[in-house]
Amino acid sequence: MRQLPPSSNPSYGFTNSPFGECCIAFSNDGICALTFPESRESAYADLDHRFPETDFKQNDDKAARLAKQVFDKGEKPTLNPIGTDFQLSVWHAMQRIPAGQTTTYALIAEAIGRPKAVRAVGTAIGANPIAFLIPCHRVIRTDGGLGGFRWGLDCKKQMLEWEKRKF
DNA sequence: ATAAAGGCCACCC
DNA sequence: GGGTGGCCTTTAT
């Protein structure tokens, strides 16, 4: 489960975005990763850690087209997140949050029928492989605090403001 | 099999 | 504001 079949043509590319350079990984089955790494090295490390067995080909053109689709036109390409059942249900629930709005870790836990697994929901959200498209930046704490964010709270704040402005 | 570590929350002080 | 105990999943021993 921890790899993409070679026949699906696994690829990745770097391109820019409203939030700095991003790395997009994808195959015929959809996007499997979107990160905002500090460096290209850390992007490779991240990919390799998530898909140890998969051999990705570089394709920056396709990555650029995908980025344009997402950040300019506001479209949502097909996603192909890989994770445990619990993680998939959390990631799925996040995708139902409308752009520009927020919800809380506790409400997500409620939504997937596991009201007591709040802590685990936080962990699963932190493991979100497809930043922005699976909108983990829209999830904040019950007490109104921002919570955490993989690439820094500034980035989380920026994304929220950006889409508030755009939608 | 077990331990430790999390993007949390409610409750207390 | 801060500290504590309980909660549940994942990952690393």
PDB file of C-alpha atoms in Angstrom, chain A residues 48-156:
ATOM      1  CA  ASP A  48      11.266   9.017  -0.466  1.00  0.00           C
ATOM      2  CA  HIS A  49      10.013   8.566   3.065  1.00  0.00           C
ATOM      3  CA  ARG A  50       6.406   8.357   1.976  1.00  0.00           C
ATOM      4  CA  PHE A  51       6.945   6.180  -1.087  1.00  0.00           C
ATOM      5  CA  PRO A  52      10.186   4.253  -0.484  1.00  0.00           C
ATOM      6  CA  GLU A  53       9.584   1.810  -3.315  1.00  0.00           C
ATOM      7  CA  THR A  54       8.404   4.217  -5.946  1.00  0.00           C
ATOM      8  CA  ASP A  55      10.537   5.580  -8.761  1.00  0.00           C
ATOM      9  CA  PHE A  56       9.344   9.067  -9.743  1.00  0.00           C
ATOM     10  CA  LYS A  57      10.171  10.805 -13.019  1.00  0.00           C
ATOM     11  CA  GLN A  58      10.594  14.558 -13.014  1.00  0.00           C
ATOM     12  CA  ASN A  59       8.018  16.558 -14.943  1.00  0.00           C
ATOM     13  CA  ASP A  60       7.986  20.239 -14.047  1.00  0.00           C
ATOM     14  CA  ASP A  61       5.713  21.203 -16.941  1.00  0.00           C
ATOM     15  CA  LYS A  62       2.883  19.052 -15.733  1.00  0.00           C
ATOM     16  CA  ALA A  63       3.426  20.290 -12.188  1.00  0.00           C
ATOM     17  CA  ALA A  64       3.167  23.863 -13.429  1.00  0.00           C
ATOM     18  CA  ARG A  65      -0.072  23.116 -15.244  1.00  0.00           C
ATOM     19  CA  LEU A  66      -1.512  21.506 -12.137  1.00  0.00           C
ATOM     20  CA  ALA A  67      -0.490  24.482 -10.004  1.00  0.00           C
ATOM     21  CA  LYS A  68      -2.152  26.875 -12.416  1.00  0.00           C
ATOM     22  CA  GLN A  69      -5.304  24.799 -12.326  1.00  0.00           C
ATOM     23  CA  VAL A  70      -5.348  24.843  -8.543  1.00  0.00           C
ATOM     24  CA  PHE A  71      -4.155  28.320  -7.604  1.00  0.00           C
ATOM     25  CA  ASP A  72      -5.383  30.365 -10.574  1.00  0.00           C
ATOM     26  CA  LYS A  73      -8.590  28.694 -11.605  1.00  0.00           C
ATOM     27  CA  GLY A  74      -9.541  27.281  -8.226  1.00  0.00           C
ATOM     28  CA  GLU A  75     -10.168  23.840  -9.677  1.00  0.00           C
ATOM     29  CA  LYS A  76      -9.552  20.624  -7.821  1.00  0.00           C
ATOM     30  CA  PRO A  77      -7.751  17.836  -9.714  1.00  0.00           C
ATOM     31  CA  THR A  78      -8.203  14.181  -8.844  1.00  0.00           C
ATOM     32  CA  LEU A  79      -6.467  13.226  -5.605  1.00  0.00           C
ATOM     33  CA  ASN A  80      -4.861   9.942  -4.689  1.00  0.00           C
ATOM     34  CA  PRO A  81      -3.825  10.130  -1.025  1.00  0.00           C
ATOM     35  CA  ILE A  82      -2.204   7.046   0.481  1.00  0.00           C
ATOM     36  CA  GLY A  83      -2.754   6.280   4.167  1.00  0.00           C
ATOM     37  CA  THR A  84      -4.416   4.133   6.799  1.00  0.00           C
ATOM     38  CA  ASP A  85      -8.205   3.832   6.956  1.00  0.00           C
ATOM     39  CA  PHE A  86      -8.345   6.240   9.853  1.00  0.00           C
ATOM     40  CA  GLN A  87      -6.196   8.805   8.082  1.00  0.00           C
ATOM     41  CA  LEU A  88      -8.219   8.540   4.887  1.00  0.00           C
ATOM     42  CA  SER A  89     -11.457   9.182   6.729  1.00  0.00           C
ATOM     43  CA  VAL A  90      -9.979  12.255   8.408  1.00  0.00           C
ATOM     44  CA  TRP A  91      -8.558  13.572   5.152  1.00  0.00           C
ATOM     45  CA  HIS A  92     -11.881  12.960   3.448  1.00  0.00           C
ATOM     46  CA  ALA A  93     -13.789  14.883   6.096  1.00  0.00           C
ATOM     47  CA  MET A  94     -11.469  17.872   5.721  1.00  0.00           C
ATOM     48  CA  GLN A  95     -12.309  18.151   2.057  1.00  0.00           C
ATOM     49  CA  ARG A  96     -15.871  19.024   2.945  1.00  0.00           C
ATOM     50  CA  ILE A  97     -14.844  22.300   4.588  1.00  0.00           C
ATOM     51  CA  PRO A  98     -15.769  25.163   2.241  1.00  0.00           C
ATOM     52  CA  ALA A  99     -12.975  27.478   1.099  1.00  0.00           C
ATOM     53  CA  GLY A 100     -12.467  30.457   3.345  1.00  0.00           C
ATOM     54  CA  GLN A 101     -14.090  28.766   6.343  1.00  0.00           C
ATOM     55  CA  THR A 102     -12.652  26.961   9.329  1.00  0.00           C
ATOM     56  CA  THR A 103     -13.634  24.089  11.570  1.00  0.00           C
ATOM     57  CA  THR A 104     -12.030  22.464  14.609  1.00  0.00           C
ATOM     58  CA  TYR A 105     -10.183  19.262  15.377  1.00  0.00           C
ATOM     59  CA  ALA A 106     -13.046  18.222  17.646  1.00  0.00           C
ATOM     60  CA  LEU A 107     -15.692  18.765  14.963  1.00  0.00           C
ATOM     61  CA  ILE A 108     -13.732  16.623  12.508  1.00  0.00           C
ATOM     62  CA  ALA A 109     -13.553  13.875  15.113  1.00  0.00           C
ATOM     63  CA  GLU A 110     -17.310  14.182  15.516  1.00  0.00           C
ATOM     64  CA  ALA A 111     -17.864  14.114  11.756  1.00  0.00           C
ATOM     65  CA  ILE A 112     -16.081  10.799  11.287  1.00  0.00           C
ATOM     66  CA  GLY A 113     -17.966   9.218  14.163  1.00  0.00           C
ATOM     67  CA  ARG A 114     -14.985   9.087  16.534  1.00  0.00           C
ATOM     68  CA  PRO A 115     -15.724  11.946  18.925  1.00  0.00           C
ATOM     69  CA  LYS A 116     -13.098  10.849  21.432  1.00  0.00           C
ATOM     70  CA  ALA A 117     -10.260  10.461  18.957  1.00  0.00           C
ATOM     71  CA  VAL A 118      -9.543  14.178  18.848  1.00  0.00           C
ATOM     72  CA  ARG A 119      -5.897  13.799  19.633  1.00  0.00           C
ATOM     73  CA  ALA A 120      -5.478  11.168  16.948  1.00  0.00           C
ATOM     74  CA  VAL A 121      -7.278  13.427  14.492  1.00  0.00           C
ATOM     75  CA  GLY A 122      -4.659  16.081  15.128  1.00  0.00           C
ATOM     76  CA  THR A 123      -1.928  13.582  14.411  1.00  0.00           C
ATOM     77  CA  ALA A 124      -3.631  12.386  11.225  1.00  0.00           C
ATOM     78  CA  ILE A 125      -4.078  15.939  10.007  1.00  0.00           C
ATOM     79  CA  GLY A 126      -0.405  16.550  10.611  1.00  0.00           C
ATOM     80  CA  ALA A 127       0.316  13.610   8.329  1.00  0.00           C
ATOM     81  CA  ASN A 128      -1.724  15.094   5.484  1.00  0.00           C
ATOM     82  CA  PRO A 129       0.238  14.370   2.292  1.00  0.00           C
ATOM     83  CA  ILE A 130      -1.523  16.863   0.023  1.00  0.00           C
ATOM     84  CA  ALA A 131      -1.237  20.335   1.517  1.00  0.00           C
ATOM     85  CA  PHE A 132      -3.772  22.955   0.520  1.00  0.00           C
ATOM     86  CA  LEU A 133      -5.908  20.613  -1.609  1.00  0.00           C
ATOM     87  CA  ILE A 134      -6.688  18.628   1.500  1.00  0.00           C
ATOM     88  CA  PRO A 135      -7.253  21.821   3.452  1.00  0.00           C
ATOM     89  CA  CYS A 136      -5.594  21.109   6.765  1.00  0.00           C
ATOM     90  CA  HIS A 137      -5.033  24.859   7.122  1.00  0.00           C
ATOM     91  CA  ARG A 138      -8.773  25.278   7.727  1.00  0.00           C
ATOM     92  CA  VAL A 139      -8.698  23.284  10.936  1.00  0.00           C
ATOM     93  CA  ILE A 140      -8.096  25.203  14.177  1.00  0.00           C
ATOM     94  CA  ARG A 141      -8.473  24.577  17.883  1.00  0.00           C
ATOM     95  CA  THR A 142     -11.737  24.584  19.784  1.00  0.00           C
ATOM     96  CA  ASP A 143     -10.466  27.421  21.987  1.00  0.00           C
ATOM     97  CA  GLY A 144      -9.870  29.566  18.909  1.00  0.00           C
ATOM     98  CA  GLY A 145      -6.108  29.033  18.791  1.00  0.00           C
ATOM     99  CA  LEU A 146      -4.560  28.372  15.402  1.00  0.00           C
ATOM    100  CA  GLY A 147      -3.266  24.924  16.305  1.00  0.00           C
ATOM    101  CA  GLY A 148      -0.201  23.710  14.468  1.00  0.00           C
ATOM    102  CA  PHE A 149       0.984  23.537  10.907  1.00  0.00           C
ATOM    103  CA  ARG A 150       3.617  21.439   9.244  1.00  0.00           C
ATOM    104  CA  TRP A 151       5.277  24.336   7.460  1.00  0.00           C
ATOM    105  CA  GLY A 152       4.838  26.961  10.150  1.00  0.00           C
ATOM    106  CA  LEU A 153       1.888  28.907  11.455  1.00  0.00           C
ATOM    107  CA  ASP A 154       2.652  31.884   9.235  1.00  0.00           C
ATOM    108  CA  CYS A 155       2.000  29.730   6.231  1.00  0.00           C
ATOM    109  CA  LYS A 156      -1.300  28.558   7.701  1.00  0.00           C
TER     110      LYS A 156
END
